[in-house]
Amino acid sequence: MVAIVAGFAVGIPLSNVPLTAVPQRTALSHAFGGLAAGLVGTAEYFLGVGESPAQLTTFRMSAIVVEVILGFLTFTGSLMAAGKLQEVKWIPQRPVTYPGQNVVNIGVLVMAAALGVLVVINPTAAWSGQVFYAIVGLAILFGVLLIIPIGGADMPTVISILNSYAGLSAVAMGFVLNNKLLVTAGALDGSSGLILSIIMCRAMNRSFTNVLFGAFGTVQKEAAGSGEQKTWKQETPEGAAQLLEQARLVVIIPGYGMAVAQAQHKVRELYDQLTKRGVTVKFAIHPVAGRMPGHMNVLLAEADIPYTALVEMDEINPEMPQCDIALVIGANDVVNPAARSAKGSPIYGMPIIAADKARTVLAIKRSKNPGFAGIDNELYVLDNTWMLFGDAKAVLGDLVKQFGSGGLH
Ligand code: NAP
């Protein structure tokens, strides 16, 4: 009972995070899940050695070793992933790579597995305890090594894979404890995590093996710097409101910035003002806009925007040439045309929402800083693009005021 209460005491405040921090919060949960599985496996092994060596059958020992390796690597891997997403100072955000990295990583894992085989065959030998601790150490090390070559931008995908590992570790724990509920729940977690990772990889046009090995999310130098000479044009809230009012079709493209600014309610107000004036307003939803799958859907639903106004990327893109105004609200990578043409770019090949095909683009962001992938965006300096600099909530508030102030009818 004390343990359950202690768990609640830690868990409830931990759930008190903004939606934008959910990925790192989820990673922390996986870390705890992995640690719990690893500790249970370790305890089961040493209890077995001390009290009932006959129960340490080959099957049970194999399950313990799998549980411990997956559990501890999930523990440190998830802590590192959470740290990168939270931008903890002492964890480098950029991918850290060195020659032979994959050989080292795979070598550590193979060593842990080989020692595992040794312990499975000889669970009660005098040296087995030390070998078991070595397996734990190697799994902990592997978790760290697995994450350091991966860039912060791609961490949500990795978190989903770690979710899958935590589930598989729970399956192994279920076999160790002969608990069918754990096996079932773990398998559910393991398979759903894996499917989610594959969906996210597809949406970002990443190869799945790239997520697991090697410099995922590296920023190539040649991709950056484009568009530096071009000028950014700014529009006033008055001018932008007039453009919006005259439009027949406005496509709103929300991104991570809308989540940061918590601007969804202001978006709703603007939506009401425009639809009242007979403007058709659609929301273009990119599968990886924001920082977690469904991020935009959740926020827009919170503001009671009708679900029928939300259109998936593949469906809206053919309509973009007919769109009078693409209103980009804190989105960057998901509307970056570099994804189509810049071969060296880290987002090359990622399907994007074709905002650049609209007749006019209005883009809200605070500065000229790049998006999550760290690369410049040509969209902002196109001839038909006008910037509205500022926090999304404040800018939208100004826009809505234009409609309410009697300036526009
Ligand atoms: P993004 O590329 O991260 O760009 C967000 C933009 O919002 C930034 O350019 C930023 O510019 C602006 N912004 C931030 N705070 C703002 C505020 N308060 N007001 C106004 N603007 C603000 O976002 P995205 O276009 O949504 O793309 C998502 C990225 O995350 C992609 O690279 C995707 O691959 C990655 N990702 C997403 C998922 C997922 O599941 N959704 C998973 C894995 C990876 P300023 O700083 O100038 O304001």
Coordinates of C-alpha atoms and ligand atoms in Angstrom, one line a residue:
M1 CA 0.0 0.0 0.0
V2 CA 2.8 2.4 0.9
A3 CA 4.4 1.7 -2.5
I4 CA 1.2 2.4 -4.3
V5 CA 0.6 5.7 -2.5
A6 CA 4.3 6.7 -3.1
G7 CA 3.7 6.0 -6.8
F8 CA 0.6 8.2 -6.9
A9 CA 2.4 10.9 -5.0
V10 CA 5.1 11.1 -7.7
G11 CA 2.8 10.4 -10.6
I12 CA 0.1 12.9 -10.1
P13 CA 2.4 16.0 -10.1
L14 CA 4.3 14.5 -13.0
S15 CA 1.1 14.5 -15.1
N16 CA 0.9 18.3 -14.6
V17 CA 2.7 19.3 -17.8
P18 CA 1.7 21.3 -20.8
L19 CA 0.7 19.4 -23.9
T20 CA 4.0 20.5 -25.6
A21 CA 6.0 18.6 -22.9
V22 CA 4.0 15.3 -23.3
P23 CA 6.7 13.5 -25.4
Q24 CA 9.4 13.9 -22.7
R25 CA 6.8 13.2 -20.0
T26 CA 6.0 10.0 -21.8
A27 CA 9.6 9.1 -22.1
L28 CA 10.0 9.4 -18.3
S29 CA 7.2 6.9 -17.9
H30 CA 8.9 4.5 -20.2
A31 CA 12.1 5.0 -18.2
F32 CA 10.4 4.1 -15.0
G33 CA 8.6 1.1 -16.7
G34 CA 11.9 -0.1 -18.0
L35 CA 13.7 0.3 -14.7
A36 CA 10.9 -1.6 -12.9
A37 CA 11.1 -4.5 -15.3
G38 CA 14.9 -4.5 -15.1
L39 CA 14.8 -4.6 -11.3
V40 CA 12.1 -7.3 -11.1
G41 CA 14.2 -9.4 -13.5
T42 CA 17.3 -8.9 -11.4
A43 CA 15.5 -9.7 -8.2
E44 CA 13.9 -12.9 -9.7
Y45 CA 17.3 -14.1 -10.8
F46 CA 19.1 -13.6 -7.5
L47 CA 16.1 -15.0 -5.5
G48 CA 16.2 -18.0 -7.8
V49 CA 19.9 -18.6 -7.3
G50 CA 19.5 -18.2 -3.5
E51 CA 16.3 -20.1 -2.9
S52 CA 15.2 -22.3 -5.7
P53 CA 17.9 -22.9 -8.4
A54 CA 15.8 -25.7 -9.9
Q55 CA 13.3 -23.0 -11.1
L56 CA 15.9 -21.3 -13.2
T57 CA 15.1 -23.3 -16.3
T58 CA 16.5 -22.4 -19.6
F59 CA 13.2 -20.8 -20.7
R60 CA 12.8 -18.8 -17.5
M61 CA 16.5 -17.7 -17.6
S62 CA 16.1 -16.6 -21.2
A63 CA 13.0 -14.5 -20.3
I64 CA 14.9 -12.9 -17.4
V65 CA 17.9 -12.0 -19.6
V66 CA 15.6 -10.5 -22.3
E67 CA 13.7 -8.6 -19.6
V68 CA 16.8 -7.2 -18.0
I69 CA 18.5 -6.2 -21.3
L70 CA 15.3 -4.5 -22.7
G71 CA 14.3 -3.0 -19.3
F72 CA 17.7 -1.3 -18.5
L73 CA 18.3 -0.1 -22.1
T74 CA 14.8 1.4 -22.1
F75 CA 15.6 3.0 -18.7
T76 CA 18.7 4.9 -19.8
G77 CA 17.5 5.4 -23.5
S78 CA 14.3 7.0 -22.3
L79 CA 16.0 9.2 -19.8
M80 CA 18.4 10.4 -22.5
A81 CA 15.5 11.0 -24.9
A82 CA 13.5 12.9 -22.3
G83 CA 16.6 15.0 -21.5
K84 CA 17.2 15.8 -25.2
L85 CA 13.6 16.9 -25.7
Q86 CA 13.6 19.0 -22.5
E87 CA 16.9 20.5 -23.8
V88 CA 18.7 19.7 -20.6
K89 CA 22.0 21.5 -20.8
W90 CA 24.5 18.7 -20.3
I91 CA 22.9 16.5 -23.0
P92 CA 23.9 17.6 -26.5
Q93 CA 20.8 18.2 -28.7
R94 CA 22.6 17.7 -31.9
P95 CA 23.4 14.1 -33.0
V96 CA 26.8 13.0 -31.6
T97 CA 28.5 10.8 -34.1
Y98 CA 32.0 9.2 -34.6
P99 CA 33.5 6.7 -37.0
G100 CA 32.6 3.1 -36.3
Q101 CA 29.6 4.1 -34.1
N102 CA 27.3 1.4 -35.3
V103 CA 30.0 -1.2 -34.8
V104 CA 30.5 0.0 -31.2
N105 CA 26.8 0.0 -30.5
I106 CA 26.1 -3.3 -32.0
G107 CA 29.2 -4.7 -30.4
V108 CA 27.9 -3.7 -26.9
L109 CA 24.5 -5.3 -27.6
V110 CA 26.1 -8.5 -28.9
M111 CA 28.3 -8.7 -25.9
A112 CA 25.4 -8.3 -23.6
A113 CA 23.5 -11.0 -25.5
A114 CA 26.5 -13.3 -25.5
L115 CA 27.0 -12.9 -21.7
G116 CA 23.2 -13.6 -21.4
V117 CA 23.6 -16.9 -23.2
L118 CA 26.4 -17.8 -20.8
V119 CA 24.2 -17.1 -17.8
V120 CA 21.3 -18.9 -19.3
I121 CA 23.4 -22.0 -19.7
N122 CA 25.1 -21.6 -16.2
P123 CA 22.6 -19.8 -14.0
T124 CA 24.1 -20.9 -10.7
A125 CA 27.9 -21.0 -11.4
A126 CA 30.0 -19.0 -8.9
W127 CA 30.8 -16.3 -11.5
S128 CA 27.2 -16.0 -12.9
G129 CA 26.3 -13.2 -10.5
Q130 CA 29.1 -11.0 -11.8
V131 CA 28.3 -11.8 -15.4
F132 CA 24.7 -10.9 -14.7
Y133 CA 25.8 -7.5 -13.4
A134 CA 27.9 -7.0 -16.5
I135 CA 24.8 -7.6 -18.6
V136 CA 23.0 -5.0 -16.6
G137 CA 25.9 -2.5 -17.1
L138 CA 26.1 -3.2 -20.8
A139 CA 22.3 -2.7 -21.3
I140 CA 22.5 0.6 -19.4
L141 CA 25.4 1.7 -21.6
F142 CA 23.6 0.6 -24.7
G143 CA 20.6 2.8 -23.9
V144 CA 22.9 5.8 -23.8
L145 CA 24.8 4.9 -26.9
L146 CA 21.5 4.3 -28.8
I147 CA 20.3 7.8 -28.3
I148 CA 23.3 10.0 -28.7
P149 CA 23.5 9.8 -32.5
I150 CA 19.8 10.8 -32.7
G151 CA 18.8 14.5 -33.1
G152 CA 16.3 16.1 -30.9
A153 CA 13.9 16.6 -33.8
D154 CA 13.4 12.9 -34.3
M155 CA 13.2 12.1 -30.6
P156 CA 9.4 11.6 -30.6
T157 CA 9.8 8.7 -33.0
V158 CA 12.5 7.1 -30.9
I159 CA 10.3 7.5 -27.8
S160 CA 7.6 5.5 -29.5
I161 CA 10.2 2.8 -30.2
L162 CA 11.3 2.8 -26.6
N163 CA 7.6 2.5 -25.7
S164 CA 7.7 -0.7 -27.8
Y165 CA 10.8 -2.0 -26.0
A166 CA 9.3 -1.3 -22.6
G167 CA 6.3 -3.3 -23.7
L168 CA 8.4 -6.2 -24.9
S169 CA 10.3 -6.1 -21.6
A170 CA 7.0 -6.4 -19.8
V171 CA 6.1 -9.4 -21.9
A172 CA 9.4 -11.1 -20.8
M173 CA 8.6 -10.2 -17.2
G174 CA 5.1 -11.8 -17.7
F175 CA 6.8 -15.0 -18.6
V176 CA 9.2 -14.8 -15.7
L177 CA 6.4 -14.2 -13.2
N178 CA 4.0 -16.5 -15.0
N179 CA 1.6 -13.6 -15.3
K180 CA -0.7 -13.7 -18.3
L181 CA -2.0 -10.2 -17.8
L182 CA 1.5 -8.8 -18.0
V183 CA 2.2 -10.8 -21.2
T184 CA -1.0 -9.5 -22.8
A185 CA -0.6 -5.9 -21.7
G186 CA 3.1 -5.9 -22.6
A187 CA 2.4 -7.3 -26.1
L188 CA -0.3 -4.6 -26.6
D189 CA 2.2 -1.9 -25.7
G190 CA 5.0 -3.5 -27.7
S191 CA 3.0 -3.8 -30.9
S192 CA 1.2 -0.5 -30.7
G193 CA 4.5 1.3 -30.0
L194 CA 6.1 -0.4 -33.0
I195 CA 3.1 0.4 -35.3
L196 CA 3.1 4.1 -34.2
S197 CA 6.9 4.4 -34.9
I198 CA 6.4 3.0 -38.4
I199 CA 3.5 5.4 -39.1
M200 CA 5.6 8.3 -37.9
C201 CA 8.6 7.2 -39.9
R202 CA 6.4 7.0 -43.0
A203 CA 4.9 10.5 -42.4
M204 CA 8.4 11.9 -42.2
N205 CA 9.7 9.8 -45.0
R206 CA 12.4 8.3 -42.8
S207 CA 13.7 4.7 -43.1
F208 CA 12.9 2.7 -40.0
T209 CA 16.4 1.4 -39.8
N210 CA 17.7 5.0 -39.8
V211 CA 15.8 5.6 -36.6
L212 CA 17.5 2.7 -34.9
F213 CA 21.0 3.3 -36.2
G214 CA 23.0 6.3 -37.1
A215 CA 22.8 10.0 -37.1
F216 CA 19.1 10.3 -37.6
G217 CA 18.2 14.0 -37.7
T218 CA 21.6 15.3 -38.6
V219 CA 21.6 18.8 -40.1
Q220 CA 23.6 18.9 -43.4
K221 CA 25.3 22.1 -43.9
E222 CA 24.4 22.6 -47.6
A223 CA 20.7 22.6 -46.8
A224 CA 21.0 25.6 -44.5
G225 CA 21.5 29.1 -45.6
S226 CA 19.2 29.2 -48.6
G227 CA 17.1 32.3 -48.9
E228 CA 19.4 34.4 -46.7
Q229 CA 19.7 37.1 -49.4
K230 CA 16.0 37.3 -49.9
T231 CA 13.8 39.8 -48.1
W232 CA 11.1 39.1 -45.6
K233 CA 8.0 41.2 -46.2
Q234 CA 5.8 42.1 -43.3
E235 CA 2.1 42.7 -43.2
T236 CA 0.1 44.7 -40.6
P237 CA -2.9 43.1 -38.8
E238 CA -5.2 45.5 -40.7
G239 CA -3.8 44.5 -44.1
A240 CA -3.9 40.8 -43.2
A241 CA -7.5 41.1 -42.0
Q242 CA -8.5 42.7 -45.3
L243 CA -6.8 40.0 -47.3
L244 CA -8.6 37.4 -45.3
E245 CA -11.9 39.0 -45.6
Q246 CA -11.7 39.2 -49.4
A247 CA -10.7 35.5 -49.7
R248 CA -13.1 32.8 -50.8
L249 CA -11.0 29.9 -49.5
V250 CA -8.6 30.2 -46.5
V251 CA -6.6 27.2 -45.5
I252 CA -5.2 27.5 -42.0
I253 CA -2.0 25.4 -41.4
P254 CA -1.3 25.0 -37.7
G255 CA 2.0 23.8 -36.3
Y256 CA 4.0 23.6 -33.2
G257 CA 3.9 27.3 -32.6
M258 CA 0.2 27.2 -32.2
A259 CA 0.7 24.7 -29.4
V260 CA 3.4 26.8 -27.8
A261 CA 1.3 29.9 -27.9
Q262 CA -1.9 28.0 -26.9
A263 CA -3.5 30.0 -29.7
Q264 CA -6.2 27.5 -30.5
H265 CA -9.0 29.5 -28.9
K266 CA -8.0 32.6 -30.9
V267 CA -7.9 30.5 -34.0
R268 CA -11.5 29.5 -33.3
E269 CA -12.5 33.2 -32.9
L270 CA -10.9 34.0 -36.3
Y271 CA -12.6 31.0 -37.8
D272 CA -16.0 32.3 -36.5
Q273 CA -15.3 35.8 -37.9
L274 CA -14.4 34.5 -41.3
T275 CA -17.1 31.9 -41.7
K276 CA -19.6 34.5 -40.6
R277 CA -18.5 36.6 -43.6
G278 CA -19.0 33.7 -46.0
V279 CA -15.3 32.7 -46.3
T280 CA -14.7 29.0 -46.5
V281 CA -12.1 28.0 -43.9
K282 CA -10.3 24.7 -43.9
F283 CA -7.6 23.4 -41.6
A284 CA -4.7 21.5 -43.2
I285 CA -3.5 18.8 -40.8
H286 CA 0.0 17.5 -41.4
P287 CA 0.6 14.1 -39.7
V288 CA 3.7 15.2 -37.8
A289 CA 2.8 18.9 -37.1
G290 CA 3.6 19.7 -33.5
R291 CA 5.4 17.3 -31.4
M292 CA 3.2 14.2 -31.2
P293 CA 0.8 12.4 -33.5
G294 CA -2.6 14.1 -33.4
H295 CA -1.2 17.1 -31.7
M296 CA -3.1 19.6 -33.9
N297 CA -6.3 17.6 -33.8
V298 CA -6.3 17.6 -30.0
L299 CA -5.8 21.3 -29.8
L300 CA -8.4 22.2 -32.4
A301 CA -10.9 19.9 -30.9
E302 CA -10.3 21.6 -27.5
A303 CA -11.3 24.9 -29.2
D304 CA -14.5 23.2 -30.6
I305 CA -13.5 23.6 -34.2
P306 CA -15.8 21.3 -36.2
Y307 CA -14.0 18.1 -37.1
T308 CA -15.4 18.4 -40.7
A309 CA -13.2 21.5 -41.2
L310 CA -10.1 19.5 -40.6
V311 CA -8.6 18.1 -43.8
E312 CA -5.7 15.6 -44.1
M313 CA -2.6 16.6 -46.0
D314 CA -3.2 14.3 -49.0
E315 CA -6.7 15.7 -49.4
I316 CA -5.9 19.4 -49.1
N317 CA -2.8 19.5 -51.3
P318 CA -4.6 19.2 -54.6
E319 CA -6.8 22.1 -53.5
M320 CA -4.0 24.5 -52.6
P321 CA -3.7 26.2 -56.0
Q322 CA -7.3 27.3 -55.6
C323 CA -6.7 28.5 -52.1
D324 CA -6.7 32.3 -51.8
I325 CA -4.8 32.5 -48.5
A326 CA -2.7 30.0 -46.7
L327 CA -2.5 31.1 -43.1
V328 CA 0.5 29.4 -41.5
I329 CA 0.3 29.6 -37.7
G330 CA 3.5 28.5 -36.1
A331 CA 4.2 25.8 -38.6
N332 CA 7.6 25.6 -40.3
D333 CA 9.1 22.2 -41.3
V334 CA 5.7 20.9 -42.4
V335 CA 5.4 23.7 -45.0
N336 CA 9.1 23.9 -46.0
P337 CA 9.4 23.5 -49.8
A338 CA 13.0 22.3 -49.2
A339 CA 11.5 18.9 -48.4
R340 CA 10.7 18.6 -52.2
S341 CA 13.9 19.8 -53.7
A342 CA 16.9 20.2 -51.4
K343 CA 18.6 16.8 -51.5
G344 CA 21.0 17.5 -48.6
S345 CA 18.2 18.7 -46.3
P346 CA 17.3 16.6 -43.3
I347 CA 13.7 16.9 -44.2
Y348 CA 14.2 15.9 -47.9
G349 CA 11.5 13.6 -49.0
M350 CA 9.1 14.4 -46.2
P351 CA 5.6 15.1 -47.6
I352 CA 4.6 18.7 -46.8
I353 CA 1.5 20.8 -47.0
A354 CA 1.8 22.8 -50.2
A355 CA 1.3 26.3 -48.7
D356 CA 3.6 27.7 -51.4
K357 CA 1.0 26.8 -54.0
A358 CA -1.6 29.2 -52.5
R359 CA -2.2 32.6 -54.1
T360 CA -1.1 34.4 -51.0
V361 CA 0.7 33.1 -47.8
L362 CA 0.3 34.8 -44.4
A363 CA 2.7 33.3 -41.9
I364 CA 2.7 33.9 -38.1
K365 CA 5.9 33.3 -36.1
R366 CA 7.9 35.2 -33.6
S367 CA 11.3 35.6 -35.4
K368 CA 13.3 34.5 -38.4
N369 CA 14.5 31.4 -36.5
P370 CA 14.2 28.0 -38.2
G371 CA 11.8 25.3 -37.1
F372 CA 12.6 22.1 -35.3
A373 CA 14.8 20.6 -38.1
G374 CA 17.0 23.7 -37.9
I375 CA 16.9 24.7 -41.5
D376 CA 15.8 27.8 -43.3
N377 CA 12.4 28.0 -45.0
E378 CA 12.1 29.5 -48.5
L379 CA 8.3 29.8 -48.1
Y380 CA 8.7 32.9 -45.9
V381 CA 10.7 34.8 -48.5
L382 CA 8.5 33.9 -51.6
D383 CA 7.0 36.9 -53.5
N384 CA 3.5 36.1 -52.4
T385 CA 4.3 35.5 -48.7
W386 CA 3.7 38.1 -46.0
M387 CA 4.9 37.7 -42.4
L388 CA 3.0 38.6 -39.3
F389 CA 5.7 38.6 -36.6
G390 CA 4.8 37.9 -33.0
D391 CA 3.4 35.4 -30.6
A392 CA 0.6 33.5 -32.4
K393 CA -1.9 34.2 -29.7
A394 CA -1.2 37.9 -29.7
V395 CA -1.1 38.2 -33.5
L396 CA -4.4 36.3 -33.9
G397 CA -5.9 38.4 -31.1
D398 CA -5.0 41.6 -33.2
L399 CA -6.4 40.0 -36.3
V400 CA -9.7 39.1 -34.6
K401 CA -9.9 42.7 -33.1
Q402 CA -9.8 44.0 -36.7
F403 CA -13.0 42.2 -37.4
G404 CA -14.7 43.3 -34.2
S405 CA -13.6 46.9 -34.3
G406 CA -15.9 48.0 -37.0
G407 CA -13.1 48.4 -39.5
L408 CA -14.3 45.4 -41.4
H409 CA -17.8 44.3 -42.0
Ligands
NAP1 P1 8.4 23.4 -36.3 O1 9.1 23.1 -37.6 O2 9.0 23.0 -35.0 O3 8.2 25.0 -36.3 C1 7.4 25.7 -35.4 C2 7.5 27.1 -35.6 O4 6.7 27.8 -34.7 C3 8.9 27.7 -35.4 O5 9.4 28.2 -36.7 C4 8.7 28.9 -34.4 O6 9.3 30.0 -35.0 C5 7.2 29.0 -34.3 N1 6.8 29.3 -33.0 C6 7.2 28.8 -31.8 N2 6.5 29.3 -30.8 C7 5.7 30.2 -31.3 C8 4.8 31.2 -30.7 N3 4.6 31.2 -29.4 N4 4.1 32.0 -31.6 C9 4.3 31.9 -32.9 N5 5.1 31.1 -33.5 C10 5.8 30.3 -32.7 O7 6.9 22.9 -36.3 P2 6.0 22.1 -37.3 O8 6.0 22.8 -38.7 O9 4.8 21.8 -36.6 O10 6.8 20.7 -37.6 C11 7.0 19.7 -36.6 C12 8.4 19.2 -36.5 O11 8.5 18.2 -35.5 C13 8.8 18.5 -37.8 O12 10.1 18.6 -38.0 C14 8.5 17.0 -37.5 O13 9.2 16.1 -38.2 C15 8.9 17.0 -36.0 N6 8.3 15.8 -35.3 C16 7.0 15.8 -35.1 C17 6.4 14.7 -34.5 C18 4.9 14.5 -34.3 O14 4.5 13.5 -33.9 N7 4.1 15.6 -34.4 C19 7.2 13.6 -34.2 C20 8.5 13.7 -34.5 C21 9.0 14.8 -35.1 P3 9.8 31.3 -34.0 O15 10.7 30.7 -33.0 O16 10.4 32.3 -34.9 O17 8.5 31.8 -33.4

